[in-house]
Structure formats: C-alpha cells, structure tokens
Coordinates of C-alpha atoms and ligand atoms in Angstrom, one line a residue:
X1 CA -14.3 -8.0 -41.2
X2 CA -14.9 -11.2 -39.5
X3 CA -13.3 -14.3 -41.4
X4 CA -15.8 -17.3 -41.7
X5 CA -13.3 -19.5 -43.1
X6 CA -11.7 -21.0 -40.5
X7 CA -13.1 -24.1 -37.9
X8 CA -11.5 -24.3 -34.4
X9 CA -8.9 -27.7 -35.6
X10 CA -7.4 -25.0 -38.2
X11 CA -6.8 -22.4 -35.0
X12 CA -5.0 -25.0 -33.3
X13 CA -3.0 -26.2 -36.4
X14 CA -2.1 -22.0 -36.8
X15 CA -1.0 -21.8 -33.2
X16 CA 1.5 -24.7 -33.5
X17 CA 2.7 -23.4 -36.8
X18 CA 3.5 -20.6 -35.4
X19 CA 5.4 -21.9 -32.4
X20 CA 7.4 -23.7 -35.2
X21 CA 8.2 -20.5 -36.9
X22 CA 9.4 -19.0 -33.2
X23 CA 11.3 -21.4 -32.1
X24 CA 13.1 -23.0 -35.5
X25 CA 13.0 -19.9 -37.8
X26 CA 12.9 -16.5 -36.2
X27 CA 16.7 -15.8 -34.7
X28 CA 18.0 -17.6 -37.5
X29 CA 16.5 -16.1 -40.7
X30 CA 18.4 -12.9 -40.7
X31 CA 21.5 -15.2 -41.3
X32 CA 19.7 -17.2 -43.6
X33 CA 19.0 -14.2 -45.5
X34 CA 22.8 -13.3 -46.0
X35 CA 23.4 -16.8 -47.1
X36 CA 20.6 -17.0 -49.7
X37 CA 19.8 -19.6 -48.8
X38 CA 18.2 -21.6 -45.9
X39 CA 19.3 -24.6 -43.6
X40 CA 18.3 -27.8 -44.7
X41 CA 17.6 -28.9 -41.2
X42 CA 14.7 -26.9 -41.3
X43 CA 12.6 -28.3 -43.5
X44 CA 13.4 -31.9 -41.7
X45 CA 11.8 -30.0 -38.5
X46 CA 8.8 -28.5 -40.4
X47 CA 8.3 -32.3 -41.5
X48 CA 9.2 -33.5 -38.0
X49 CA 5.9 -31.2 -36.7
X50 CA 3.4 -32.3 -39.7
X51 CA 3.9 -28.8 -41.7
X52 CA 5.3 -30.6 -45.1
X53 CA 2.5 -32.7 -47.1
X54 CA -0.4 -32.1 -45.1
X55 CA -2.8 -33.2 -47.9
X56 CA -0.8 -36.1 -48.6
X57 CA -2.5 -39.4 -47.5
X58 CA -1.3 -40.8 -44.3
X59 CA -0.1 -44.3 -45.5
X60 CA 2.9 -42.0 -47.8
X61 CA 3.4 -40.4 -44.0
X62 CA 1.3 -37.1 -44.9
X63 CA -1.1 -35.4 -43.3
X64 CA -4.4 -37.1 -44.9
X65 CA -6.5 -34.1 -45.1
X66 CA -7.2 -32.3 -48.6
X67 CA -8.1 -28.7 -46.9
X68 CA -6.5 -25.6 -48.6
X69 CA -6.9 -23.7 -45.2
X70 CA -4.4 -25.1 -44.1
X71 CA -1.8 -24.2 -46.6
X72 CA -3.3 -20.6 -46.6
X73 CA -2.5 -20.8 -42.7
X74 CA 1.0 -21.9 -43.3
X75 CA 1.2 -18.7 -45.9
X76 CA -0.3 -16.2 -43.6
X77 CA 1.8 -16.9 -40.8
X78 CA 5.4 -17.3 -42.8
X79 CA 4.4 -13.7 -44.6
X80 CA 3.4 -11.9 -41.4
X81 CA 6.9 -12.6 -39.4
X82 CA 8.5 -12.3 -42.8
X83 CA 10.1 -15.3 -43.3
X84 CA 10.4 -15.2 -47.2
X85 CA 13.0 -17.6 -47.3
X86 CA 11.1 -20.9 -46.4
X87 CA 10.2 -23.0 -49.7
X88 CA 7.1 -24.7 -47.8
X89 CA 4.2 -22.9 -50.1
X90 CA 6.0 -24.0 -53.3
X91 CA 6.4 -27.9 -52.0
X92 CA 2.7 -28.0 -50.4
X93 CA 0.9 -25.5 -52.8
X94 CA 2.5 -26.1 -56.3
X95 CA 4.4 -29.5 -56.1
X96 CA 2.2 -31.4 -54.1
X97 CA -0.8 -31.8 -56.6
X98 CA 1.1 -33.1 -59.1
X99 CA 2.5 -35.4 -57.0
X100 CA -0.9 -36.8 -55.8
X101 CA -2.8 -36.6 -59.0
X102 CA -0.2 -37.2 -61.6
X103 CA 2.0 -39.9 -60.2
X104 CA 1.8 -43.3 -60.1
X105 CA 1.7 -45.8 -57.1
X106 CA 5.6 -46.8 -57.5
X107 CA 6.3 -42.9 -57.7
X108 CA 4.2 -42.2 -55.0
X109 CA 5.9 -44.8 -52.3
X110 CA 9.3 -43.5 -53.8
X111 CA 8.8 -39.3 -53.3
X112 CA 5.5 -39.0 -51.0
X113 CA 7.7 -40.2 -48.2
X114 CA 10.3 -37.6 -48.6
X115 CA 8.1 -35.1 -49.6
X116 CA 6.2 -35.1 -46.2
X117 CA 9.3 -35.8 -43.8
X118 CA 11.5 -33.1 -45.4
X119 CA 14.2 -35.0 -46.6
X120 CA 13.1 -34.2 -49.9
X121 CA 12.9 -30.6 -51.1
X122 CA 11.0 -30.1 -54.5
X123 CA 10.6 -27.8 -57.5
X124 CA 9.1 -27.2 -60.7
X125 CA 11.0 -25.9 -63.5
X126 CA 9.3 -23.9 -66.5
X127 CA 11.0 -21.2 -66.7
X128 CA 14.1 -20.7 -69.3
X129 CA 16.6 -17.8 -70.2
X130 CA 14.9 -17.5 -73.3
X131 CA 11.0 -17.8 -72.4
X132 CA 8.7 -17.4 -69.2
X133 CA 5.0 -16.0 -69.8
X134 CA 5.7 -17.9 -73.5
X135 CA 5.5 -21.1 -72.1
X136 CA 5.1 -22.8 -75.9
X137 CA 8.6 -21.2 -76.6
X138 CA 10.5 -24.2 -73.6
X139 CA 13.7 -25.5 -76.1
X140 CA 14.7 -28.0 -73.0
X141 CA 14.2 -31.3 -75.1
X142 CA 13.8 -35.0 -74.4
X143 CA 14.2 -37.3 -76.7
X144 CA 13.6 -41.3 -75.9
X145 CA 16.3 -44.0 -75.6
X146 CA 14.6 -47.1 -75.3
X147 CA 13.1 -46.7 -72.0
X148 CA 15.1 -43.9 -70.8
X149 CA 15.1 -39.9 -71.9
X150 CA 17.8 -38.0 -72.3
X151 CA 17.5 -34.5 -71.5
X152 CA 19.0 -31.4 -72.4
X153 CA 18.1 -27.6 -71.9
X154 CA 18.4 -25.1 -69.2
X155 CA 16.2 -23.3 -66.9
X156 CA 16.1 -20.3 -65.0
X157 CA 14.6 -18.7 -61.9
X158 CA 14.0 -21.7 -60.3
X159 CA 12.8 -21.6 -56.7
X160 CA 13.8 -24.3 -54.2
X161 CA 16.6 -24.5 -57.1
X162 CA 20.0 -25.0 -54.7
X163 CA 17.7 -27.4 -52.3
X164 CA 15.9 -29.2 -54.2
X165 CA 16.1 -33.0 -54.5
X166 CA 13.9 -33.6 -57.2
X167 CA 12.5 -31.5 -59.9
X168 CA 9.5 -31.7 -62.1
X169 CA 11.0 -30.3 -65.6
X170 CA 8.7 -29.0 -68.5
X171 CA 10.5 -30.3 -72.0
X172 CA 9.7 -30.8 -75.1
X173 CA 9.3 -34.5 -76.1
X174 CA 7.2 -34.3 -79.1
X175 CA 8.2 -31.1 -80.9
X176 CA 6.4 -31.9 -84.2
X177 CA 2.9 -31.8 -82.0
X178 CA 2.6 -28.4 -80.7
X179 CA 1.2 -27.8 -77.5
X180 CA 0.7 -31.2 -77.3
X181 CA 4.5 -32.1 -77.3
X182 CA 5.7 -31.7 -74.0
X183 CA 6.0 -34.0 -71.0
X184 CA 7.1 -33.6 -67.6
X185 CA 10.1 -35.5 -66.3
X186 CA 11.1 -35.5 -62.7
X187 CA 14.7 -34.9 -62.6
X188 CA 16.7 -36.4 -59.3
X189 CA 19.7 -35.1 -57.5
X190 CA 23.1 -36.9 -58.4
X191 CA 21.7 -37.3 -62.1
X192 CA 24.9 -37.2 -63.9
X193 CA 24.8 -33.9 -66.4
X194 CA 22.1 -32.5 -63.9
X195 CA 24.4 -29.3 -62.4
X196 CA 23.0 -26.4 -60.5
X197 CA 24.5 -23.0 -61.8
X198 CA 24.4 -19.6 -59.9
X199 CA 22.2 -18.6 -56.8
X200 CA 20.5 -15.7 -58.0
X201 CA 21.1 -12.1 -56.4
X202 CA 17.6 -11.0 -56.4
X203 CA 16.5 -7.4 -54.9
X204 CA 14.2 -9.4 -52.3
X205 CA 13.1 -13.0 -50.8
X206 CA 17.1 -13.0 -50.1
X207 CA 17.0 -16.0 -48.3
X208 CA 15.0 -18.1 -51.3
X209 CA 17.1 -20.1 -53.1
X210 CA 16.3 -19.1 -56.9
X211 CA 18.7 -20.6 -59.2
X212 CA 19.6 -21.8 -63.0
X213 CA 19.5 -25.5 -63.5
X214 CA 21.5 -27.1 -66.3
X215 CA 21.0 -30.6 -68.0
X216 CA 23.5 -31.8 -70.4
X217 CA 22.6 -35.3 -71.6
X218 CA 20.5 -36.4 -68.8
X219 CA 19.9 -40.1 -68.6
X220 CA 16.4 -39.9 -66.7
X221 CA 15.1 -43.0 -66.1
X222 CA 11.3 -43.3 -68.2
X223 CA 9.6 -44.5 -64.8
X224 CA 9.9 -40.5 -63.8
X225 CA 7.7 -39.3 -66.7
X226 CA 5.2 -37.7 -64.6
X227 CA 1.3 -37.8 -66.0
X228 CA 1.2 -38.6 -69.4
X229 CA 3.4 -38.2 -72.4
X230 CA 2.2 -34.6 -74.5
X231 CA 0.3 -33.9 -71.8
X232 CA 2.8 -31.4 -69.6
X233 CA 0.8 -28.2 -70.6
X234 CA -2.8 -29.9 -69.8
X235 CA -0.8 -31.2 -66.4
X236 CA -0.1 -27.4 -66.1
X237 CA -2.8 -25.7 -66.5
X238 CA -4.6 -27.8 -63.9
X239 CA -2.3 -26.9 -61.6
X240 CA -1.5 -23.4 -61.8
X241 CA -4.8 -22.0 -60.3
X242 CA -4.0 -23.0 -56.8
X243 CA -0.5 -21.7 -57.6
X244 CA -2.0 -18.7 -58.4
X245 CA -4.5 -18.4 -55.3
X246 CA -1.2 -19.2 -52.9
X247 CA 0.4 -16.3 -54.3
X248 CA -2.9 -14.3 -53.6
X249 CA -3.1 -15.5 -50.3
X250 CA 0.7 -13.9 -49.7
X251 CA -1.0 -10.8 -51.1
X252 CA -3.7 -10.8 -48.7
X253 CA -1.5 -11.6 -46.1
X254 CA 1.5 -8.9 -46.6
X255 CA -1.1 -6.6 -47.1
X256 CA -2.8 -7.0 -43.6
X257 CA 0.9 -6.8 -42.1
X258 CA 1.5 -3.6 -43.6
X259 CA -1.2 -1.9 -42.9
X260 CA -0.9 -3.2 -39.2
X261 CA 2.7 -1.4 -39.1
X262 CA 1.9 1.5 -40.6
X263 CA -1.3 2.6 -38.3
X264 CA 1.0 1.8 -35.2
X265 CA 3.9 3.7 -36.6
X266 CA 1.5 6.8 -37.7
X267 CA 0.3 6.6 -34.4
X268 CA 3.6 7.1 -32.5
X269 CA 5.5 9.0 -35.2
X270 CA 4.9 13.0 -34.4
X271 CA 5.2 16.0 -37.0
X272 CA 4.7 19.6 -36.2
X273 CA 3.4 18.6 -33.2
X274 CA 1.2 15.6 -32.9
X275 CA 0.8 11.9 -34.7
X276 CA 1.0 11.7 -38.3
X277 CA -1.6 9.9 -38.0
X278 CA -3.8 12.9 -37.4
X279 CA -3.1 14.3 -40.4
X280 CA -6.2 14.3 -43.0
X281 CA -4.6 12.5 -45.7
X282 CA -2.9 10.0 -43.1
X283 CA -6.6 9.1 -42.5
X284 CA -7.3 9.3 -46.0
X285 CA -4.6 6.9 -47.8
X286 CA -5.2 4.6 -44.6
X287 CA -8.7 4.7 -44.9
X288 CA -8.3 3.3 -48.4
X289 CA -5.6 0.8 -47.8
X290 CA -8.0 -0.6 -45.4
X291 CA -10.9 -1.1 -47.7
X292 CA -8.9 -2.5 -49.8
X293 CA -7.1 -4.9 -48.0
X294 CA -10.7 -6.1 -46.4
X295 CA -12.0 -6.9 -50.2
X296 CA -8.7 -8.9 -51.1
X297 CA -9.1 -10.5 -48.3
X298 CA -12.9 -11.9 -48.8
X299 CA -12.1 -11.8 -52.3
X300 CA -9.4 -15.0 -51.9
X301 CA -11.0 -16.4 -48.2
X302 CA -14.0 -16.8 -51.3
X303 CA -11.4 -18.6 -54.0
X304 CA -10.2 -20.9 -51.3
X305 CA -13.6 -21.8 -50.5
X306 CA -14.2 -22.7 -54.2
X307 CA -10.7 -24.3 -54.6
X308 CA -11.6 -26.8 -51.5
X309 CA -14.6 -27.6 -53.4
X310 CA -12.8 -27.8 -56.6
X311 CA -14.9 -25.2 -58.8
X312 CA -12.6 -22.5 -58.5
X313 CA -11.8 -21.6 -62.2
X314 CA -8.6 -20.5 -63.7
X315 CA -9.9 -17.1 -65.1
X316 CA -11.1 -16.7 -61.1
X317 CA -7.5 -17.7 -60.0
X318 CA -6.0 -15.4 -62.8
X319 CA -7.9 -12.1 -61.2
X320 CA -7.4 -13.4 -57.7
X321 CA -3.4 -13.4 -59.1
X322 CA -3.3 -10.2 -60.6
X323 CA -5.5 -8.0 -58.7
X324 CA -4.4 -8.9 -55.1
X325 CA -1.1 -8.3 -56.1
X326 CA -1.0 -5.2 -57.6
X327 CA -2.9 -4.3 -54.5
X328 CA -0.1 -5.5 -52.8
X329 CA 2.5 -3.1 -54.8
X330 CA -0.1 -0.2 -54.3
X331 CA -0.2 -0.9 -50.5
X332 CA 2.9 -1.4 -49.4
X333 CA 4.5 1.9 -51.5
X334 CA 1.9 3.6 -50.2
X335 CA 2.5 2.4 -46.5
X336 CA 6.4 3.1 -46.9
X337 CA 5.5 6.5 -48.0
X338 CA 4.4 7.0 -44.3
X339 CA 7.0 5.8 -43.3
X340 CA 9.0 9.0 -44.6
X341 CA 12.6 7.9 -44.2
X342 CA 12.6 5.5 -42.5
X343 CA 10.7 3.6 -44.8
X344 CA 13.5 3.8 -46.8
X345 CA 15.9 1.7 -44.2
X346 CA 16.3 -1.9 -44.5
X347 CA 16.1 -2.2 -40.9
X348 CA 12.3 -1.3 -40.9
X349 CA 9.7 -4.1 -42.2
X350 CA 8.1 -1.8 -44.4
X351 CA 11.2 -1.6 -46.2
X352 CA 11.5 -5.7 -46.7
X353 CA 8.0 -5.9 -47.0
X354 CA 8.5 -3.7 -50.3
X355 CA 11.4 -5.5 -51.7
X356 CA 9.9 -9.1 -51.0
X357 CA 7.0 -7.8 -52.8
X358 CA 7.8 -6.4 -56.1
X359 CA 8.2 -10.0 -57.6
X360 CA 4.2 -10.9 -56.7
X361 CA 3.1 -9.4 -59.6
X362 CA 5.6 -11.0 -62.0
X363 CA 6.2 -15.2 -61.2
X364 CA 3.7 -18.0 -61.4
X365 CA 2.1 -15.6 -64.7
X366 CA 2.5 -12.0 -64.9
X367 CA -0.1 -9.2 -64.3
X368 CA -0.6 -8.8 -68.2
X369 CA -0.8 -12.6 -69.3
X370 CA -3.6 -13.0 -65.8
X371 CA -5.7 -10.0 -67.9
X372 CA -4.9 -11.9 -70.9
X373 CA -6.2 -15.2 -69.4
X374 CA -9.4 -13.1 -68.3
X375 CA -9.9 -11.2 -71.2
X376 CA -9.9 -14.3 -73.6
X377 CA -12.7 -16.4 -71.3
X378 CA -14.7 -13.0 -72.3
X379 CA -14.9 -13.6 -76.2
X380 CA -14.5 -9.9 -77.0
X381 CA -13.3 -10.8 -80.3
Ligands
FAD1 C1 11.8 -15.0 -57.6 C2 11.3 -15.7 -58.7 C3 11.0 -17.1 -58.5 C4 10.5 -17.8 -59.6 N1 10.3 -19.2 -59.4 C5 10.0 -20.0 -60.5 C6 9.9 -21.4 -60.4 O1 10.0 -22.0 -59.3 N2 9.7 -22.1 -61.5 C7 9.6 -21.5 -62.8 O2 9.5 -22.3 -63.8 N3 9.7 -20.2 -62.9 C8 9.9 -19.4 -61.8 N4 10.0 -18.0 -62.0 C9 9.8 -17.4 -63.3 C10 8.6 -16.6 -63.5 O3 7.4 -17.4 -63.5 C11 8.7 -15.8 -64.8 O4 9.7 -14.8 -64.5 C12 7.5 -15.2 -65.2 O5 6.5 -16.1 -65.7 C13 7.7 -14.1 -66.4 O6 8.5 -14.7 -67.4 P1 9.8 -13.9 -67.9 O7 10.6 -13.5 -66.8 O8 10.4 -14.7 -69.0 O9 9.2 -12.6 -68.5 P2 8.7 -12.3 -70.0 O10 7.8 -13.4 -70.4 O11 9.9 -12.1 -70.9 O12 7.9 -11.0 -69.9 C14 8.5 -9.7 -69.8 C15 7.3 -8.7 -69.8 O13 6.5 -8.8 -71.0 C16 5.2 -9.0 -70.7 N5 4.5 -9.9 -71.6 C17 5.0 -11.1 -72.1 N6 4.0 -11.6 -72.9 C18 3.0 -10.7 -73.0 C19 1.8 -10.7 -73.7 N7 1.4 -11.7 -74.5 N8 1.0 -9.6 -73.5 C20 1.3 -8.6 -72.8 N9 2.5 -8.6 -72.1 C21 3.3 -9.6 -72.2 C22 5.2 -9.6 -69.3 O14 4.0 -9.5 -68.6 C23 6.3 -8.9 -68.6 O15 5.9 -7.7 -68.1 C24 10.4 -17.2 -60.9 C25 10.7 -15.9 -61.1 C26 11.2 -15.2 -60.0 C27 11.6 -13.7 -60.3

C-alpha cells in the first residue's frame, strides 16, 4: 500500500542515511557484534552527517526540525540492513525529549552540544534487578546534601549502558510521597561511585551495549536534577509514548524485511520439484503475513502522524507497542518456518531477525502492562 507519509526532503534525508549506514557501518558490524559493543567513532560520524539530534534546535548544533519522520527513517533503515547494534533511536527517540522539554537553559548549552555531535552518548535508567514493569517498586535513593544529592542504588538492562556519557536516573527522592517521590538525576561519566558492571550476554541485539550500572554514594551535583523534584514518573509518562511508537516503528520495519526475504527465498528454494513458494500453504501463511504487515504499517505511519501533531495518546502508543510487536514475533517464526533449516543458521537473516526480535515485546513496557494500560482507559470495572 502506498505510504502517504513521507514529503520529497524526508526521501533525500533517507538516501543519505543510508549511504551513512553503507559506508560507516555495514563491513564493520559483524565485528561489532562479537565485541558487544560498538565503536565510539561511529556515533562522532553519525553526528558529523546531522543523524544525532535532528529535532534539536540549531543554536545547541541540532537539526532544528521537530518531525518524527525522520527518526522513523533513521529506524527503518538501521532495522532493514540489521544493524541492531547502533544506540541512535534510544538517543533521538527516548532521550532527546527530555532533554528539550525538561532541561533548563544552563543544561541545555552544557549536553545539547554533545548530544547532537556524538561526543556524548546517552541513556535512561529505570530498570533495577529487583523491579521493571513495577516502576513504583525503583529502591535507587537520593537523598539531599545541601545543594547536592547523593545517590545510591543499582540498575539493570540499561541500553547505551558501556557508552554512555550521561544518564538520566529514576530515584527515589521523596519516599514518604508515593508516586510523587521520585526525581530524575542526570548522572555523568567520571562521577566518583558511578561504576559500570557487566555487559550483558543477551540472545540477540549482540552488538547493543546493555549493561548494570552501580552508584555508591554518588555526589551529583543538584544543577542535574532534570524537570522537577517528585515529578520523575509525570516526566515519564510523557515520554514513554514516542518510546513506545519507536519500538513500533522497528516492528513495522522488521516485519517488511522479513517478509521481503522470505517471498524471495520461497521463490528460489525447490521441493519435490518446484518453488516452495508454489505450495498452497506457502501462499497461505504469506498471504497473511502480508496483510498483516500492511495494517501495522498504516496502523503506526497513523500514530506518527498524531505524535507530530502531538495528540497521539498513551493508550494509542500502548496498542501501537504491543500489537505491532507481537506481530512481529508471529511474523518472523512464521517466516523462519519457511525457511526450513536454514532458518535455523545464524548465517541467514531470518535467523538474526528472530533473535533481535524476541525482546520487542518485553522492554520500554511489556505486552501485558500495554493491555493493562489499555484496558484501564476502558473503565471496565
Ligand atoms: C535488551 C534490553 C534493553 C533494555 N533497555 C532498557 C533501558 O535502556 N532502560 C531501562 O530502564 N530499562 C531497559 N530495559 C528493561 C525493560 O524495560 C524491562 O525488562 C521491562 O520493562 C520488564 O521488566 P522486568 O524485566 O523487570 O520484568 P518483570 O516486571 O519482572 O515482568 C516479568 C513478567 O511478568 C509480567 N507482569 C509484570 N507485571 C504484570 C502485571 N501487572 N500484569 C500482568 N503481567 C505482569 C510481565 O509482563 C512479564 O511478562 C531493557 C531490557 C532489555 C531486555
């Protein structure tokens, strides 16, 4: 189905995106991926070509456009060559809005700048060993010393976590106020009691950095409160809708490079003499997968619409979440089912495809806690 989405200046803006991606990422990925990790100097050149902060205002060396499209482009083209590794949608999708609406003019001169040329790598850490969908359950605690905090806690699962330069932490600082006690504090590199613990040896996205963060007496200085004190969870949940939409945006995305794969490998794979793809239920199952993939694709073109217009609610970025990812899951097994054995070899795409997939329906809010989110705005009860 024809996309409607897109004006001729965000064509232009894919094409040299992904130019960037051949000539800076492709040969070296694979390597990247047995690191776990990916070169720095990558991010310096995706900042270099105007890829990092694009909705950051000029004067802070950004971009100067507010446009989601162009994010989504950035997250089409990085899942189609399967480039898992790069960090750029969690910098320009998650961190960057809190950057622009929650900080203040001295924070902005002192991050934006970094932010946009590369030279500083971001991320937001919720997560802890103890709690993830139960974000009220966060023991990292911050307690004031004069006009300093000092922090202490630990988190977990942290993208960008080996990388980053800054993090935006979620910690109690009020715990006698509920929900209304926590505050985020953005948390520099070199901090002393900041340390990074392991790189996590996840089934996919090998070449993410995803790691446990530790913060043992933490002197962060108060001008890094980020937003306002009690206010971290109201900070949150304004943001986690486009978090949410990015992540259905990779669905979309994977989901059209699967399918793509799988009719050309149907077509050229034979089986008691002629193209799998002439058998019934080939057509069948592909049939399906192509429906599919065509709703979830109007479905979130239709959310980033409403996002750039800023109506797009969270209980419409919780089922844009949920149900393009599962999608996703149903897809791709589906797809490396065709694949017979070969499916099965790390060497074909289907078979990354499937293991950079299985977290979608698990970070930035599980499946269940989306159809909670949903199922409360519908007052059933
Ligand atoms: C690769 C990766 C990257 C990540 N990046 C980040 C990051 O950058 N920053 C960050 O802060 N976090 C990050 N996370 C953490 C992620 O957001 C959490 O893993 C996720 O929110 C789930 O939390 P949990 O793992 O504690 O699972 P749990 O909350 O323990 O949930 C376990 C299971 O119980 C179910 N469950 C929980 N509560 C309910 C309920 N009320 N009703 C029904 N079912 C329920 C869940 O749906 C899930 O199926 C990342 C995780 C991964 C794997």
């Amino acid at each position: 189905m024809e996309r409607t989405l897109f004006e001729p200046e965000h064509d232009l803006f894919r094409e040299s995106f992904r130019k960037f991606l051949d000539q800076h990422v492709a040969a070296q990925h694979e390597q990247w991926e047995h690191d776990g990790i990916v070169d720095r100097a990558v991010w310096l050149e995706a900042g270099k070509q105007g890829f990092l902060g694009m909705a950051v205002p000029e004067e802070y060396g950004g971009g100067g456009v507010k446009d989601f499209r162009y994010n989504a482009i950035l997250t089409e083209e990085t899942v189609r060559g399967q480039y898992s590794g790069l960090g750029f949608t969690l910098h320009n999708d998650v961190i960057a809005p809190y950057l622009l609406d929650l900080a203040n003019e001295e924070q902005k001169q002192r991050w934006l700048p970094g932010f946009c040329s590369g030279e500083m790598i971001t991320a937001i850490a919720m997560t802890e060993p103890g709690t993830g969908s139960d974000l009220q359950g966060i023991k990292t605690r911050a307690v004031q010393d004069g006009d300093d905090w000092i922090l202490n806690g630990s988190k977990t699962f942290i993208t960008n976590g080996i990388n980053s330069d800054i993090v935006i932490v979620v910690a109690q600082t009020d715990p006698d106020k509920g929900a209304m006690g926590f505050s985020l504090l953005v948390v520099e590199r070199g901090m002393p009691g900041f340390e990074r613990g392991r790189n996590l040896d996840k089934i996919g996205l090998k070449a993410q950095d995803t790691a446990e963060l530790s913060f043992t007496d933490v002197r962060v200085p108060g001008k890094n409160l980020l937003g306002t004190r009690g206010m971290g969870f109201v900070h949150l949940m304004q943001n986690l809708p486009q978090e949410r939409l990015s992540i259905a945006v990779m669905a979309a995305a994977a989901m059209e490079a699967c399918l793509d794969m799988t009719v050309q490998y149907v077509r050229d794979r034979k089986a008691f003499g002629k193209p799998i793809g002439a058998q019934q239920n080939t057509r069948f199952v592909l049939a399906e997968l192509a429906t599919k993939t065509t709703a979830v694709r109007v479905f979130t073109d239709r959310c980033i619409e409403l996002l750039n217009q800023e109506k797009l609610t969270v209980e419409e970025a919780a089922m844009a979440k949920w149900w393009s990812t599962e999608e996703e899951l149903d897809l791709i097994t589906k797809c490396l089912q065709l694949h017979g054995g070969y499916g099965y070899m790390r060497e074909f795409p289907i078979a990354k495809a499937y293991m950079d997939a299985r977290v979608q329906t698990i970070y930035g809010g599980t499946t269940e806690i989306m159809k909670e989110i949903i199922g409360r705005s519908l007052k059933l009860a």
